Amino acid sequence: MNPSNGKGSMPTASSSAAWKAGDVVPDQFPAGLRVLVVDDDPTCLVILEKMLRACRYEVTKCNRAEIALSLLRENKNGFDIVISDVHMPDMDGFKLLEDIGLEMDLPVIMMSADDGKNVVMKGVTHGACDYLIKPVRIEALKNIWQHVVRKRKNEWRELEQSGSVEEGDRQQKPCDDLDYSSSANEGNWKSSKKRKDEEEETEERDDSSTLKKPRVVWSVELHQQFVAAVNQLGIDKAVPKKILELMNVPGLTRENVASHLQKYRLYLRRLSGVSQHHSSLNNSFMSPEASFGPMSSLNGLDLQTLAVTGQLPAQSLANLQAAGLGRSTAKSGIPMPLVDQRNLFSFENPKSRFVEGQQQHLSSSKPMNLLHGIPTTMEPKQLASLHQSAQSLGNMNVQVNSHGAQSSSLLMQMAKTQSRGHILNESAGSHLPSLPSSIGQPIMSNGIAGGVIGRNEIGDNGRGTGYNNQVAQTSSMLSFPMNHTTELVGNSFPIGSTPGISNVTSKGAFHEEVSSEIKSSAGFVSSYDIFNDLHPEKSQEWELQNVGLHFNASQNANPVQGNLDVSPSVLVHQGYSSRQGSGQNRNISALGRTMFSGVEATGQGNAQIMDQQLSNLIVDNPVRVKYERFSDTSSQNALFADHFGQEDLMSALLKQQQGNTGPAEPDFDFDGYSIDNIPV
Amino acid sequence: MVKNHMQRQFDMKRSLLDQGYLDEQFIQLEELEDDDNPNFVEEMVTTFYNNSARLLQNIEQALVSRPIDFTKLDNYMHRFKGSSSSIGATRVKKECTIFTEYCKKANAEGCIRTFLQVKQEHACLRRKLETYFQLGRQAAGPSANAGGQVG
C-alpha cells in the first residue's frame, strides 16, 4: 500500500520533508506524521484512514499483519508510528507489536473492541505505547503523535548524552535537550533524528551526526545466525567482532551486531530473571514478551550493558527494557559502539587490561581497551569511573591523545550506560564520579563525562551544572576524539580551567568552572555519539586537537572560579590526563581526580592532590554522582577527594568492586528511574 | 422541498440516535465527510454491511456445527462487534455483548437465541439507514449535487 495523501490535506511530499531537518514549521506539527494502520476489518480500516487523514497525517492502510511487516521492512524509515488491531486472522496483533518493536523500534498503538483489563495489560507488557478501545474516535487519534515525539525525545536524549550534540542549536543550549516540548526543538531534533535515520547507511561517521546506524532488520534467520555465533563463542566471550566474523553476513556491521548483542544479553537476563517460559532463546529473543526493543536502538546500551555485566537484576533490566522499549528508541546508536568498542562489560579481562589498556589505549586508538581491564563484574559505575580515569588520562595528556579518545569512549560508554540513570543506581556504588548524568540523562553514564554532564548541566548553574560540565568536558575531550573532533574544538572545555582547578582543590570551584566552560562547550555532548562510531582515527585526531585545545584554553581560562564543583568526572579527566603526563596511570583513581588533577596537571601539576582527588572520586566513591542531584556535586566532590588514595584507579576500582559496592552508596535517588518503578 | 427532505433526514437521525440505533460514532463519521468525500458515511455503511454479512455467516455456521467451537464463535463475534461499533450501530453492539457472555459460558442455547437478536437488529438498522440515506439524496435535490448532503 502506498501512502496515499489523497484526501487529506497533507502535503504530499511532506512526509519526510515535514519531519526533516527542522524545516517543519512548529505549528504544522504533527501534520505529516506517517502512520501505518493495520486492521483486518475493512470498515474499521477505512474509517481509521479517514480519521487519520483528517488529522493531517499521512496514512497507509493494510489489512494483513504480514503485509504491514513487509511494508515496514521495505521502508525502514518510512513510518513514524503504527496502529494495529489486536485480533487479526493471520497474525496476533501482539506478535506484530513485538516484531515491530524488535525490528523497527517504532511506537505501536494497539486497538481493539475488547476493553478487558487483561488485554490492555497484554498490550502494555508487549510494549505498546498506547491502547485504544474501538470504536476509535478521532480525538484519540489526534494525539498519537505524542508517542512519536516521546520516543524520539528519548532517543535523542540518549544520543545527546552520548555526546551527540552535533546540532548547533543544541550546543548553544545545552539544556535544550530537556526541553523537548517546544515544537521547534522537536523539529530540530526530529530532523536530526530523521537525518540520523536517513543517513544511517552512508554517514555513520558524520561529523555532527549522531549515532547513525543503519537499520538492520534482524530477521529470524539473521537472528538465528547470530545466536549460533554467540553460542559458539560462548555467551561471555561473544564479542561483536567475532560474532560478526562468524556470521559472515555481508553488509552487517560490528555496530549492528554489538547493538543486537546488547539486546540479546538483556533479553537473556530478563529471561533468567523474569520468566522461564521462554525456553527458546531464539524465539524469545525475537519476540520477547516484554518487547525487547529495537535492535538497533541505543536503548540497549545502558540497560543491556548493565544487564550484560550482570549488574542489573534481571527484573530491573526487564523493567528498564520495557521502559526503554516503550519509550526510547534512540539508544541504539550509542550502545552499540560502546559495547563494541569498549567491551565494557563483559568481554575482557578487566583488571589486567585496564591498566595496560589505558596505556595501550593511549597509544592505540582502540577505545575499548580502557574498559578491558574492567572486570565484568564491575559495577557500571565502576566502569564508568574507570573510564573516566582512563579518559582523564587521555584528556589530560595531550600527548595521550589516543588514550583520551579511548577513555572517553569508554567513559562515554560508561556514561552512557550510566546515564541510564537508574541503571547506575542499580549497579551500585559505581565509582562513577561523574555520573552526574543529569537526572535521567544518559549522559551520566557517559560519564565520560563531561560531555554528558556538560550537556545536561550546562543549563544549570548550580553545582550540578558544574558537575556536568566537568564531566562533559572530560568526556568531550575524551569522547570526542571519537566522533567529533570538531565538537571538541568547539567546546571550550573547561579543561582550560584545569590550571585553575588545580588551584581549586575544592571541588566546588572546579565544578563551576567547568560548568561555565562546559556551557560553552555544549558541543561535547555529541561526543556521545562518538561511542557509536568511534573511529580510532578520528579520535586520535580529535584528541590531539581537542586535547590540546582544551588544555590550552583552560590554561588561559583561569577557569577555576571556584564555582565549579569539581565534578569528579571532569576532574578526573583533567587530572587524569595530566597525570598521564606525569606518567601515572592512576587511571581509575585519576578519574575521580582527573578532574582535579587534570586541572592541576595542566596548571600546576599538583599531582598529589589530583591523585587524591581522583582516587577519592573514583575509588571510594561509588558513583558519587547522584543522578538526581547534581547540586550535590560539592558533596560528591568531597567524597571523591577524600577517599582517593594514591592507588591506581584500577586497583582501587577493582578493590572497590570486590570489596564493597562502594563505600558510600551514593544516594542516588533516581526518582524517575528507579528500576523498581519501572513497570515491565 | 429540499428543506423538507433535509429536515426529515435530520429528524430521522435524531430519532435513530434517541432510540439507540446509532451513537456518537455515527456522528463522528458524518463529521468526517467533506467535499472530497461527500458520501463517506453511506459508503462506510455499505462496506460494513457487505463485510458483516460474511461475518454473520461464519457465526451461523459455527453455531450449527457440532460440537460448537465457542472459541471460534467468540472470535467471529468479536470481529463483528468491532465492525459494528465502528459505524455506531449501538443496538447491534449490545446484542453482540450479550452473545459474547453466553459464548464465554459455552451456553449454546443462549448464543443461538442472542444471535437471532443480533441478526434482527442488524437488519433493522440497515433498513433505517437506507431510508436515511435516501432522504439525504432527496435533500440534495434532483440537481444531484453530490447527492449526499447530510443535514
CSV table of C-alpha atoms in Angstrom, one decimal, chain B residues 1-105:
chain,number,residue,atom,x,y,z
B,1,MET,CA,-38.9,20.6,-0.8
B,2,VAL,CA,-35.3,20.4,-0.4
B,3,LYS,CA,-35.6,21.8,3.0
B,4,ASN,CA,-38.2,19.4,3.8
B,5,HIS,CA,-36.1,16.5,2.9
B,6,MET,CA,-33.2,17.8,4.8
B,7,GLN,CA,-35.3,18.4,7.8
B,8,ARG,CA,-36.7,15.0,7.6
B,9,GLN,CA,-33.4,13.4,7.3
B,10,PHE,CA,-32.2,15.4,10.2
B,11,ASP,CA,-35.1,14.4,12.3
B,12,MET,CA,-34.7,10.8,11.4
B,13,LYS,CA,-31.1,10.9,12.5
B,14,ARG,CA,-32.2,12.4,15.7
B,15,SER,CA,-34.7,9.6,16.2
B,16,LEU,CA,-32.2,7.0,15.4
B,17,LEU,CA,-29.9,8.4,18.0
B,18,ASP,CA,-32.5,8.7,20.6
B,19,GLN,CA,-33.7,5.2,20.1
B,20,GLY,CA,-30.3,3.9,20.5
B,21,TYR,CA,-29.9,2.6,17.0
B,22,LEU,CA,-26.9,4.8,16.4
B,23,ASP,CA,-24.5,6.5,18.6
B,24,GLU,CA,-21.9,9.2,18.7
B,25,GLN,CA,-19.6,7.2,16.4
B,26,PHE,CA,-22.0,7.7,13.6
B,27,ILE,CA,-21.9,11.4,14.2
B,28,GLN,CA,-18.2,11.3,14.0
B,29,LEU,CA,-18.3,9.6,10.7
B,30,GLU,CA,-20.6,12.3,9.4
B,31,GLU,CA,-18.2,14.9,10.6
B,32,LEU,CA,-15.5,13.3,8.5
B,33,GLU,CA,-17.4,13.9,5.4
B,34,ASP,CA,-16.2,16.7,3.3
B,35,ASP,CA,-16.2,17.9,-0.2
B,36,ASP,CA,-13.9,15.2,-1.2
B,37,ASN,CA,-16.0,12.5,0.3
B,38,PRO,CA,-19.5,13.7,0.4
B,39,ASN,CA,-20.9,10.2,0.6
B,40,PHE,CA,-18.4,8.9,3.1
B,41,VAL,CA,-20.9,7.7,5.6
B,42,GLU,CA,-23.1,5.9,3.1
B,43,GLU,CA,-20.0,4.3,1.7
B,44,MET,CA,-18.9,3.1,5.1
B,45,VAL,CA,-22.3,1.7,5.9
B,46,THR,CA,-22.3,-0.1,2.6
B,47,THR,CA,-18.9,-1.5,3.3
B,48,PHE,CA,-20.0,-2.5,6.7
B,49,TYR,CA,-23.0,-4.4,5.6
B,50,ASN,CA,-21.1,-6.2,2.9
B,51,ASN,CA,-18.4,-7.3,5.3
B,52,SER,CA,-20.7,-8.1,8.2
B,53,ALA,CA,-22.9,-10.3,6.1
B,54,ARG,CA,-19.9,-12.5,5.8
B,55,LEU,CA,-19.1,-12.5,9.4
B,56,LEU,CA,-22.7,-13.3,10.3
B,57,GLN,CA,-22.5,-16.2,8.0
B,58,ASN,CA,-19.4,-17.5,9.7
B,59,ILE,CA,-21.1,-17.2,13.1
B,60,GLU,CA,-24.1,-19.0,11.9
B,61,GLN,CA,-22.1,-21.9,10.5
B,62,ALA,CA,-20.2,-22.1,13.7
B,63,LEU,CA,-23.4,-22.3,15.6
B,64,VAL,CA,-24.9,-25.1,13.6
B,65,SER,CA,-21.7,-27.2,13.6
B,66,ARG,CA,-21.4,-29.9,16.3
B,67,PRO,CA,-19.7,-29.6,18.6
B,68,ILE,CA,-19.8,-25.9,18.8
B,69,ASP,CA,-16.5,-24.3,18.9
B,70,PHE,CA,-17.0,-21.5,21.3
B,71,THR,CA,-13.6,-20.0,20.9
B,72,LYS,CA,-14.1,-19.6,17.2
B,73,LEU,CA,-17.5,-18.2,17.9
B,74,ASP,CA,-16.1,-15.7,20.3
B,75,ASN,CA,-13.5,-14.7,17.7
B,76,TYR,CA,-16.0,-14.1,15.0
B,77,MET,CA,-18.3,-12.3,17.2
B,78,HIS,CA,-15.6,-10.1,18.5
B,79,ARG,CA,-14.8,-9.0,15.0
B,80,PHE,CA,-18.4,-8.5,14.1
B,81,LYS,CA,-18.8,-6.4,17.2
B,82,GLY,CA,-15.8,-4.3,16.4
B,83,SER,CA,-17.0,-3.7,12.9
B,84,SER,CA,-20.5,-2.7,14.1
B,85,SER,CA,-19.2,-0.3,16.7
B,86,SER,CA,-17.2,1.4,14.0
B,87,ILE,CA,-20.3,2.7,12.3
B,88,GLY,CA,-22.0,3.4,15.6
B,89,ALA,CA,-24.5,0.5,15.5
B,90,THR,CA,-25.3,0.6,19.1
B,91,ARG,CA,-28.1,-1.8,19.4
B,92,VAL,CA,-26.3,-4.4,17.3
B,93,LYS,CA,-23.3,-3.9,19.6
B,94,LYS,CA,-25.4,-4.5,22.7
B,95,GLU,CA,-26.6,-7.8,21.4
B,96,CYS,CA,-23.1,-8.8,20.5
B,97,THR,CA,-22.0,-8.2,24.0
B,98,ILE,CA,-24.8,-10.4,25.3
B,99,PHE,CA,-23.8,-13.1,22.8
B,100,THR,CA,-20.2,-12.9,23.9
B,101,GLU,CA,-21.2,-13.5,27.5
B,102,TYR,CA,-23.1,-16.6,26.6
B,103,CYS,CA,-20.3,-17.7,24.5
B,104,LYS,CA,-17.9,-17.4,27.3
B,105,LYS,CA,-20.1,-19.6,29.4
